[in-house]
XYZ file of C-alpha atoms in Angstrom:
541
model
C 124.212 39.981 93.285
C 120.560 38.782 92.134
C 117.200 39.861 92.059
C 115.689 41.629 94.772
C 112.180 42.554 96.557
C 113.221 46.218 96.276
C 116.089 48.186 94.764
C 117.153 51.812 95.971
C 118.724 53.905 94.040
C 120.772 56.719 95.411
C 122.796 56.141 98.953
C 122.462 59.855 99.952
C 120.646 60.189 103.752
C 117.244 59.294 102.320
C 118.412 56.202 100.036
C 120.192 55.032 103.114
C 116.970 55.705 105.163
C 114.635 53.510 102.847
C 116.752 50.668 102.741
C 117.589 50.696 106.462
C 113.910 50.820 106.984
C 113.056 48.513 104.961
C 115.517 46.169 106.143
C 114.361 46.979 110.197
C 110.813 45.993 108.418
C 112.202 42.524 107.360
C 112.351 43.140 103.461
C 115.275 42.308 101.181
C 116.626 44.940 99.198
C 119.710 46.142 97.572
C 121.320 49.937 97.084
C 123.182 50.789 94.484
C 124.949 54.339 93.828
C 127.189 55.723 91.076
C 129.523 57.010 92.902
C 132.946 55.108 93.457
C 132.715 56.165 97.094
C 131.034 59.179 99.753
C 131.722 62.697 98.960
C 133.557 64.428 102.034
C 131.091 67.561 101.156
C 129.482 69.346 104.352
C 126.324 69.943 102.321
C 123.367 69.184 104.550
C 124.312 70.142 108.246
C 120.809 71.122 110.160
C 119.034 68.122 111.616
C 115.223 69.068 112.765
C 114.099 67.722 116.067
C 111.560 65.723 114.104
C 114.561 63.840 112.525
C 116.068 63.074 115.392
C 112.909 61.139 116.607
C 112.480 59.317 113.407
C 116.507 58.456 114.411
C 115.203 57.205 117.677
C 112.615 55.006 116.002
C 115.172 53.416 113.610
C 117.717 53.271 116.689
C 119.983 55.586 115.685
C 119.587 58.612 117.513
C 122.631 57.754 119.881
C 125.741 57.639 117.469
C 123.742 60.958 116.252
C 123.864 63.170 119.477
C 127.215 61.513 120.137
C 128.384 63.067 116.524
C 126.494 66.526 116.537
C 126.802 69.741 118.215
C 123.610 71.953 119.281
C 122.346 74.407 116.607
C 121.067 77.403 119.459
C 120.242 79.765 117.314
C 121.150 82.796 114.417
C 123.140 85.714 115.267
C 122.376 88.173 112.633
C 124.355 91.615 111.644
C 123.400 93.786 108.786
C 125.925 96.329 107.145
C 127.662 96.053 109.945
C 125.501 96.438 113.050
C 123.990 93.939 115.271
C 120.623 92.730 114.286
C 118.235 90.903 116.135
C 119.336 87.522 117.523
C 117.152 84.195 117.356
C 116.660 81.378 119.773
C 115.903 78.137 118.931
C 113.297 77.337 122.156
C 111.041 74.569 121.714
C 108.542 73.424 124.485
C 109.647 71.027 127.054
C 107.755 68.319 125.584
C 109.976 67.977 122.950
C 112.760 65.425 123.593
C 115.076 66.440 120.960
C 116.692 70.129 120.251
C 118.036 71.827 116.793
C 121.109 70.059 115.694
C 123.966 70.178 113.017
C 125.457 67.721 111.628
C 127.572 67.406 108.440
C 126.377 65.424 105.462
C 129.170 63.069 105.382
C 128.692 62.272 108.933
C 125.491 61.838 108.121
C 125.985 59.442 105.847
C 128.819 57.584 107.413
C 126.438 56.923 110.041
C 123.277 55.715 108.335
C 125.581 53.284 105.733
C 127.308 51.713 109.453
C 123.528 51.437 110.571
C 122.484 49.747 107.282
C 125.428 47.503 107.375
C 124.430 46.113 110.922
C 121.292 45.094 109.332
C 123.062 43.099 106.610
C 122.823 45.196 103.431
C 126.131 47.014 101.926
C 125.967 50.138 99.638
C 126.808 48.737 95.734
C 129.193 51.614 94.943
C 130.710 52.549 91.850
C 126.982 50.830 90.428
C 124.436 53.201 88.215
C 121.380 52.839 86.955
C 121.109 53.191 83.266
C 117.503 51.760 82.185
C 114.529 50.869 83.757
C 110.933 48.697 82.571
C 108.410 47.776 84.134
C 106.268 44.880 83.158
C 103.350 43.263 85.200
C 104.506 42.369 88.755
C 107.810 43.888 88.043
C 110.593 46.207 87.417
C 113.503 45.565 85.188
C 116.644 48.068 86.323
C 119.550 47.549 84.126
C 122.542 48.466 85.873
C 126.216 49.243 85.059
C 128.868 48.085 87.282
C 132.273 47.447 88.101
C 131.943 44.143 86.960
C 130.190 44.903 83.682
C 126.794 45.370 82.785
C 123.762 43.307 85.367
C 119.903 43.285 84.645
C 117.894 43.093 88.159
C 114.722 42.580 88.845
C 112.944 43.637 91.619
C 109.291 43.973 92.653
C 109.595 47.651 93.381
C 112.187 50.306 93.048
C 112.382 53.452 94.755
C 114.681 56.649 93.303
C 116.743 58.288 95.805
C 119.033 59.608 93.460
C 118.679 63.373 93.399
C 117.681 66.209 91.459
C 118.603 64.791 88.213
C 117.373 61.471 88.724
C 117.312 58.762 86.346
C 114.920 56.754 88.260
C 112.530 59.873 87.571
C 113.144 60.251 84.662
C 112.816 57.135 83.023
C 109.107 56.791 83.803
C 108.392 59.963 82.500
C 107.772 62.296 85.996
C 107.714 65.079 85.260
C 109.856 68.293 87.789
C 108.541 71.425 87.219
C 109.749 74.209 88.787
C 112.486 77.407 88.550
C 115.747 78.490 89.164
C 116.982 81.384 91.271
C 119.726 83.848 88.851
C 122.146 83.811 91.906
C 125.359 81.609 92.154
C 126.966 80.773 95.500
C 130.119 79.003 97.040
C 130.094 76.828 99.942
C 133.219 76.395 102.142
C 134.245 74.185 104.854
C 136.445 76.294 106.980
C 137.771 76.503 110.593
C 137.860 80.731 112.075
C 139.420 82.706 114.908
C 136.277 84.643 116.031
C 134.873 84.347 119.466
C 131.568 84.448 118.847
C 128.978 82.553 120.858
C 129.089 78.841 120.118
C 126.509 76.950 118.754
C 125.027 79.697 116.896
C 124.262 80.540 113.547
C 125.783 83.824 111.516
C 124.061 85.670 108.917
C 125.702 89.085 107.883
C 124.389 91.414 105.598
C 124.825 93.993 103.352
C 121.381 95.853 102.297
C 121.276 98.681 99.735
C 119.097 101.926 100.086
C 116.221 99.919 99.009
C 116.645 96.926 101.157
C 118.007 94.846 98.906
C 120.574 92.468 99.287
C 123.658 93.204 97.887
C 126.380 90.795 100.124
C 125.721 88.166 101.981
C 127.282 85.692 104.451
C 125.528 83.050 105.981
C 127.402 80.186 108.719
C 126.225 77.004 109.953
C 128.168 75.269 112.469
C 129.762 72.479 112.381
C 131.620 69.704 114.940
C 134.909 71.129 116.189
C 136.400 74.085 117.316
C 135.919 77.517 115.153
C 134.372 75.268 112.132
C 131.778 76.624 109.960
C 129.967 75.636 106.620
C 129.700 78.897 105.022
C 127.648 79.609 102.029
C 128.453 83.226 99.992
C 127.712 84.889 96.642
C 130.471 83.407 94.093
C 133.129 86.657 93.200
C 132.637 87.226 89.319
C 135.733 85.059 88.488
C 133.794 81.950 89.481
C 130.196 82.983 88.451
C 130.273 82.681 85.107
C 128.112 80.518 83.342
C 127.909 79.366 79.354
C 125.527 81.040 77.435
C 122.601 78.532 77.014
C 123.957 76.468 79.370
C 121.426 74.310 81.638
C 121.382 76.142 85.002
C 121.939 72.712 87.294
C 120.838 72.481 90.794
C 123.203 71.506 93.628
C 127.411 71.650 93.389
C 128.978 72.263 90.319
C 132.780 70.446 89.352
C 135.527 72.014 88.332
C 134.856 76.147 89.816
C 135.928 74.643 92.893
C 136.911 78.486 95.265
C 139.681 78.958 97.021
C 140.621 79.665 100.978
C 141.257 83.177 99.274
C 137.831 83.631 97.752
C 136.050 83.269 101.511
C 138.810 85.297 103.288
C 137.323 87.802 100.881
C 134.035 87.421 102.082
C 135.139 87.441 105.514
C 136.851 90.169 105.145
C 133.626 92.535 103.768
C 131.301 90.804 106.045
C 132.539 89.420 109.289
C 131.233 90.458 112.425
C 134.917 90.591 113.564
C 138.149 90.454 112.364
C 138.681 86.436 111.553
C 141.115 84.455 109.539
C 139.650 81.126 107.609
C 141.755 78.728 107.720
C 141.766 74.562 107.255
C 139.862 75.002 103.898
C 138.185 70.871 103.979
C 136.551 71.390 100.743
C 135.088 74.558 98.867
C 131.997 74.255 95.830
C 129.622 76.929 93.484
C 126.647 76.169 93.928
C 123.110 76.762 91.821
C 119.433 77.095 93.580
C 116.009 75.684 92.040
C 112.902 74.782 93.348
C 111.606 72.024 91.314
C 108.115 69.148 92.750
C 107.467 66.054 90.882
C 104.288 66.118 89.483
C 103.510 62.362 91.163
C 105.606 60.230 93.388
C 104.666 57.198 91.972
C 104.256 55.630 88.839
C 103.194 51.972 89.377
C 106.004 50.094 91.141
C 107.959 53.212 90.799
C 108.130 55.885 93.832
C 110.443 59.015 94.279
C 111.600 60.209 97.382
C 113.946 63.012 98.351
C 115.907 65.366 95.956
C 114.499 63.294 93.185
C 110.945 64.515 94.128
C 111.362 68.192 95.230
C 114.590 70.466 95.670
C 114.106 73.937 97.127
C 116.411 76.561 98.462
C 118.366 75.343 101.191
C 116.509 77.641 103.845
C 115.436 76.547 106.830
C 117.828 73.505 106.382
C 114.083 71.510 105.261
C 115.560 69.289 102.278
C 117.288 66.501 103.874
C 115.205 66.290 106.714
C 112.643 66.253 104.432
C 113.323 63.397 102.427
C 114.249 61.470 105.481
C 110.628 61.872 106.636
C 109.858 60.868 102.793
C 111.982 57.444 103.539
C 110.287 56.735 106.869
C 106.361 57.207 105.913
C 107.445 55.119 102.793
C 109.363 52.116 104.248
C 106.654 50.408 106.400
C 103.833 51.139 103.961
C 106.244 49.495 101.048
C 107.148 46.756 103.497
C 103.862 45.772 104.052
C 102.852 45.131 100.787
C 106.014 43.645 100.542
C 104.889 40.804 102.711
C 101.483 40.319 101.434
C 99.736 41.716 104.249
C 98.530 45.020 102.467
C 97.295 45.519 99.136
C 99.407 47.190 96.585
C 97.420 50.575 96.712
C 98.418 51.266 99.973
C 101.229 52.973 98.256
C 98.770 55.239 97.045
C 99.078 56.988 100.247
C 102.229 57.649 100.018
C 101.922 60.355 97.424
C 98.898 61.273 99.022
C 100.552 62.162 102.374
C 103.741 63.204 101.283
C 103.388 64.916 97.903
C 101.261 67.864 99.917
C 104.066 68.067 102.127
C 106.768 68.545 99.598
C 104.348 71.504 97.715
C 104.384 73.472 101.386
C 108.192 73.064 101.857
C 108.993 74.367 98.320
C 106.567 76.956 98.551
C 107.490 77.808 102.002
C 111.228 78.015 101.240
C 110.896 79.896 98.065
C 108.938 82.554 99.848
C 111.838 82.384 103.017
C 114.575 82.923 100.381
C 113.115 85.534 98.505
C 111.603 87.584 101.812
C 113.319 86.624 104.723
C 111.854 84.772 108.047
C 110.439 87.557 109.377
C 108.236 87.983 106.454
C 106.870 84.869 107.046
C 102.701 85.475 109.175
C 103.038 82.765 111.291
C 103.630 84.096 114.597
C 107.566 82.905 115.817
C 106.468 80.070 118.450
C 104.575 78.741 115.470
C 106.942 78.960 112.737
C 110.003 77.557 114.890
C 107.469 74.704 115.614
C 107.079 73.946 111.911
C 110.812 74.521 110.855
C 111.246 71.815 113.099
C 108.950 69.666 111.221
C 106.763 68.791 114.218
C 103.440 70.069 112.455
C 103.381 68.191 109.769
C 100.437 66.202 109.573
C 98.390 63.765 107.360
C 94.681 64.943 108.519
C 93.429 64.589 105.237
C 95.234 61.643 104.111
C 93.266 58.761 102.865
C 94.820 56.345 105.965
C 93.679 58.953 108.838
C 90.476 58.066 110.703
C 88.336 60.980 110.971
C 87.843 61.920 115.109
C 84.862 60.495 117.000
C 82.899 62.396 118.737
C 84.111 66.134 120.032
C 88.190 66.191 118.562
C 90.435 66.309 121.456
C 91.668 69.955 122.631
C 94.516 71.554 121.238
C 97.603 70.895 121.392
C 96.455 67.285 122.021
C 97.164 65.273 118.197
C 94.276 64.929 116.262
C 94.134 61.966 113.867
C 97.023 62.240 111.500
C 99.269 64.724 113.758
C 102.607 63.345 114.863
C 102.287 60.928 118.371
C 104.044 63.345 120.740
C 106.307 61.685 123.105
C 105.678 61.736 127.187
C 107.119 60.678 130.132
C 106.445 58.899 133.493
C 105.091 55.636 132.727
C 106.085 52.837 134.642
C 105.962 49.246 134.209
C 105.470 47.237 137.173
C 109.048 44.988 136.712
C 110.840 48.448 135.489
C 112.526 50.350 139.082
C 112.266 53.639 136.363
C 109.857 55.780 134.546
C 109.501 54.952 130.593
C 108.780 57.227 127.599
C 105.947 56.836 125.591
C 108.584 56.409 122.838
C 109.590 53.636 124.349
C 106.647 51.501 123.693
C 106.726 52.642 119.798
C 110.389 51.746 118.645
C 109.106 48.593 117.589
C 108.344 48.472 113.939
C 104.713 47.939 113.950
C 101.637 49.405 114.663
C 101.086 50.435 117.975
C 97.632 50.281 120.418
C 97.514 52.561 123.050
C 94.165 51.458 125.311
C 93.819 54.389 127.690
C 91.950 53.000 131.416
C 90.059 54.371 133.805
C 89.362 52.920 136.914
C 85.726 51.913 135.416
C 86.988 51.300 131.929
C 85.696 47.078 131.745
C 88.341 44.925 131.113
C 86.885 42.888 128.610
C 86.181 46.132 126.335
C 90.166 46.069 126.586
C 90.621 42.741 125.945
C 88.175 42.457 123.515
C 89.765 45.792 121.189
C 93.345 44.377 121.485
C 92.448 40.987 120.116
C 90.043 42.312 117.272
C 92.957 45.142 116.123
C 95.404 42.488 116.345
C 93.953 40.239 114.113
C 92.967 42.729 111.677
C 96.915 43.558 111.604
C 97.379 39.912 110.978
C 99.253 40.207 114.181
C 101.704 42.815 113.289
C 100.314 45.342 116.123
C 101.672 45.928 119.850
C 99.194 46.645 122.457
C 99.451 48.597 125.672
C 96.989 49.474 128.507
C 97.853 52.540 129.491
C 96.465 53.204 133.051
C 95.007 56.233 134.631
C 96.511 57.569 137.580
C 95.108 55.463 140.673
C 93.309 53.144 138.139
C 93.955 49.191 138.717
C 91.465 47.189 136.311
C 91.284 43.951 137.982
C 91.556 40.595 135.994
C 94.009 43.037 133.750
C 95.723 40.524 131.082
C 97.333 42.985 128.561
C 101.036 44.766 129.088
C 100.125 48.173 130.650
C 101.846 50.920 131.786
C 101.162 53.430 134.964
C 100.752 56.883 133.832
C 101.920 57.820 137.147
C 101.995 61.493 136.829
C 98.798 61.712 134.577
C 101.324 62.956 131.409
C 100.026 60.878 128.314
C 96.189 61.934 130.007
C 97.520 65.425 129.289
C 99.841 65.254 126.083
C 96.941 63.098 124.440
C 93.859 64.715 126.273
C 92.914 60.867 126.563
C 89.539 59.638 127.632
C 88.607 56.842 129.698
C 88.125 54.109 127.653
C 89.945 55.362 124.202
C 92.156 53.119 121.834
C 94.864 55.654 120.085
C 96.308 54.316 117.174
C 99.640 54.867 116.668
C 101.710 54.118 113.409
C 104.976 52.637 112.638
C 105.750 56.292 111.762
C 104.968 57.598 114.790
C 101.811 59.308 113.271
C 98.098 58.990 115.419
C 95.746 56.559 112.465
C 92.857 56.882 115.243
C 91.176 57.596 118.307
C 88.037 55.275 119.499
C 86.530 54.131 121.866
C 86.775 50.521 123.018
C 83.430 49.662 123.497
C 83.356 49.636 119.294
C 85.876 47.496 118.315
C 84.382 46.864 115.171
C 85.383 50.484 114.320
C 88.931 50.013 114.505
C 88.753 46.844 112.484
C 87.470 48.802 109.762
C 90.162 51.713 109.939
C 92.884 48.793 109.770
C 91.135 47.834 106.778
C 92.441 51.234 105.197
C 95.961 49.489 105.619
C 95.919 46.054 106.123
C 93.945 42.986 103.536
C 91.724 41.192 105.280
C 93.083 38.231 107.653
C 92.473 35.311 106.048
């Protein structure tokens, strides 16, 4: 099929993420995976709020809620007995609530998505070398039709845990394995517990230990549950000196049997499994690349950090890997950035994957409740709405006194609000509506004695710094009408961005194309905000 500007490798959820970015972003690229076609494998099935905004921003998020069925919480019984039950409560504010969703759903929906943006999965297609020369990257490539040598200005590795993309630039994934070996099962049951709600059943040993266990996501249709369980010793068995792999293992595959088992021992209630989809053994690490980039090189998902499944944090993960990546990538893409913006890509993002390992590893070994985050705090953070880039090298430090808590500080995620209306619109708007566009965003907050040409004078000086790839939007105070107004502006007719953003008269809020806050100041200083653009963008010629 020819050269390309970028080549992905891997068509998992965050392969299928980068490219569909970076096609919404205007940059050619191609996708190639190994395998002849989708595994039908439930294996990722909880989607974070935080995902289901980046959906939104990609313009996605409908097919999604259409597919997926709320995730309300964890029921939890040990040896026997009732334990205490979670709720999955998130503030108001947030316009998007726990969800699961099978993998191959998942995927199904993302490869439709990339399709309508003119780019196919190459299937059956594998990468088996890679160079890089000046300017370059050399991927040579085995397909149906033979062997092909592509060349593309940058390629990024999506292809999981044992990724060749990784591996042939010499990244190096340290990291550990956990001794335990489970099964995963796809299975519809008779119980009538609540729906919508997690099971995780027990059994402890004098000591505390765990000795059984039974954990069960839900999953789209009536009595259906992923289950995950410890293998029976008929299917644990390993080779001496084998390689302990991470992920599904072939040919151990269990049987409807080997979960009745389990259901049997550990089942809140008497249930039959039935409508066995598929069934896999399964092996834990937790594993960080030491970089995620290595000249035109960069890693994302699985093939840059693989932890225990808790939390359901690996997908969703990657996904946000994907999105930070795509806009920075297309931008230098398109000549409008320099090429060590991608610098900040590691910088942001490698932190991120260290805390979600760490995090995990610590959940799997101890349990939640072992965690010291207070619960509102913790479910906030499972979530993935608190993670931030404050100390990444694209985050403007705050002027003046920082804005009041919970209001985002410079490199917190852009929280979304309501009630703003247009004046040609007969309904309110969402602040997300004004970022689904692709590009930077410039949110001028006005006060009724906020001067106009300050306003003016900020959008045009940010917009030519983004050599024009920047929306602007007045956003008006309640009872506030600048006169001689010539910007697009919004009402915030119940004063809700003033309070999600703790906004002051006369601020400029920088929004990025991933829906992160770059900077907050004040109009009167335009000259300021040229110069934090200048952290992203090359000088407008």
């Amino acid at each position: 099929m020819g050269d390309t500007e970028v080549l992905v490798v891997g068509a998992g959820p965050v392969g299928l993420t980068a490219a569909a970015e970076l096609r919404r972003h205007g940059v050619g690229c191609r996708i190639v995976d190994r395998l002849a076609a989708p595994q039908p494998y439930a294996k990722a099935v909880g989607i974070q709020p935080r995902t289901l905004e980046v959906w939104e921003g990609m313009g996605l998020v409908r097919e999604a809620l259409d597919e997926a069925v709320p995730l309300l919480g964890q029921l939890m019984f040990v040896n026997g007995a009732p334990g205490p039950r979670t709720d999955l409560v998130l503030p108001p504010e947030v316009p998007y609530r726990f969800a699961a969703l099978p993998q191959y759903t998942t995927e199904r929906l993302l490869t439709d998505h990339l399709a309508g943006l003119g780019t196919r999965v190459e299937r059956g297609t594998e990468l088996v070398g890679l160079t890089q020369q000046d300017g370059h990257v050399r991927a040579a490539l085995a397909t149906p039709e033979g062997a092909e040598e592509v060349v593309a200005r940058y390629v990024v590795g999506c292809d999981g845990a044992h990724s060749k993309v990784r591996k042939a630039v010499g990244i190096g994934f340290e990291g550990d394995a956990f001794p335990e070996q489970y099964m995963l099962g796809d299975v519809r049951v008779d119980w009538d517990l609540p729906a919508g709600y997690a099971v995780r059943s027990s059994r402890r040993g004098a000591d505390g230990s765990v000795e059984d266990l039974l954990i069960c996501i839900p999953l789209p249709g009536r009595g259906r549950y992923r289950m995950s369980m410890l293998v029976p010793p008929e299917l644990a068995a390993v080779p001496s000196g084998a390689e302990v792999a991470h992920g599904l293992e072939g040919g151990r595959a269990p049987e409807l049997h080997h979960i009745q088992a389990v259901l049997d021992r550990l089942s809140p209630q008497p249930t039959t499994a039935t409508d066995l989809r598929w069934a896999s053994v399964f092996r834990i690490s937790h594993r960080l690349a030491d970089r995620y980039r290595e000249g035109r090189v960069l890693l994302a998902g699985d093939a840059a950090h693989i932890h225990p499944p808790t939390g359901a944090q690996g997908m969703n993960t990657g996904v946000q890997d994907a999105w930070n990546l795509a806009w920075k990538l297309a931008l230098v893409v398109r000549g409008v950035a320099a090429d060590t913006l991608l610098d900040s890509y590691h910088a942001e993002r490698h932190p991120i994957g260290e805390e979600v390992v760490g995090r995990t590893v610590r959940h799997a070994r101890h349990g939640l409740e072992a965690d010291p985050e207070d619960p509102a705090t913790l479910l906030l953070r499972e979530a993935q709405l608190l993670v931030d880039y404050r100390t990444g090298p694209l985050t403007e430090p705050a002027a003046g006194a920082p804005a009041p808590a919970p209001a985002p500080a410079p490199g917190d995620r852009a929280p979304d609000c309501t009630g703003l209306v247009r004046p040609l619109a007969a309904y309110p708007l969402r602040l997300f509506d004004l970022l689904r566009g692709p590009r930077h965003t410039l949110l001028l907050h006005a006060g009724a004695g906020t001067p106009v040409a300050d306003l003016r004078a900020t959008a045009e000086a940010a917009r030519s710094a983004a050599h024009g790839l920047l929306d602007v939007y007045a956003v008006l105070a309640p009872c506030s009408a600048p006169q001689g107004l010539d910007l697009p502006f919004v009402h915030d007719s119940t004063g809700a961005f003033r309070t999600a953003y703790a906004a002051r008269d006369g601020e400029a809020i920088l929004v990025r194309p991933d829906w992160y806050v770059g900077a907050r100041l004040p109009v009167e200083a335009p000259e300021r905000l040229v110069a934090h653009l200048r952290r992203t963008f090359t000088a407008a010629g």
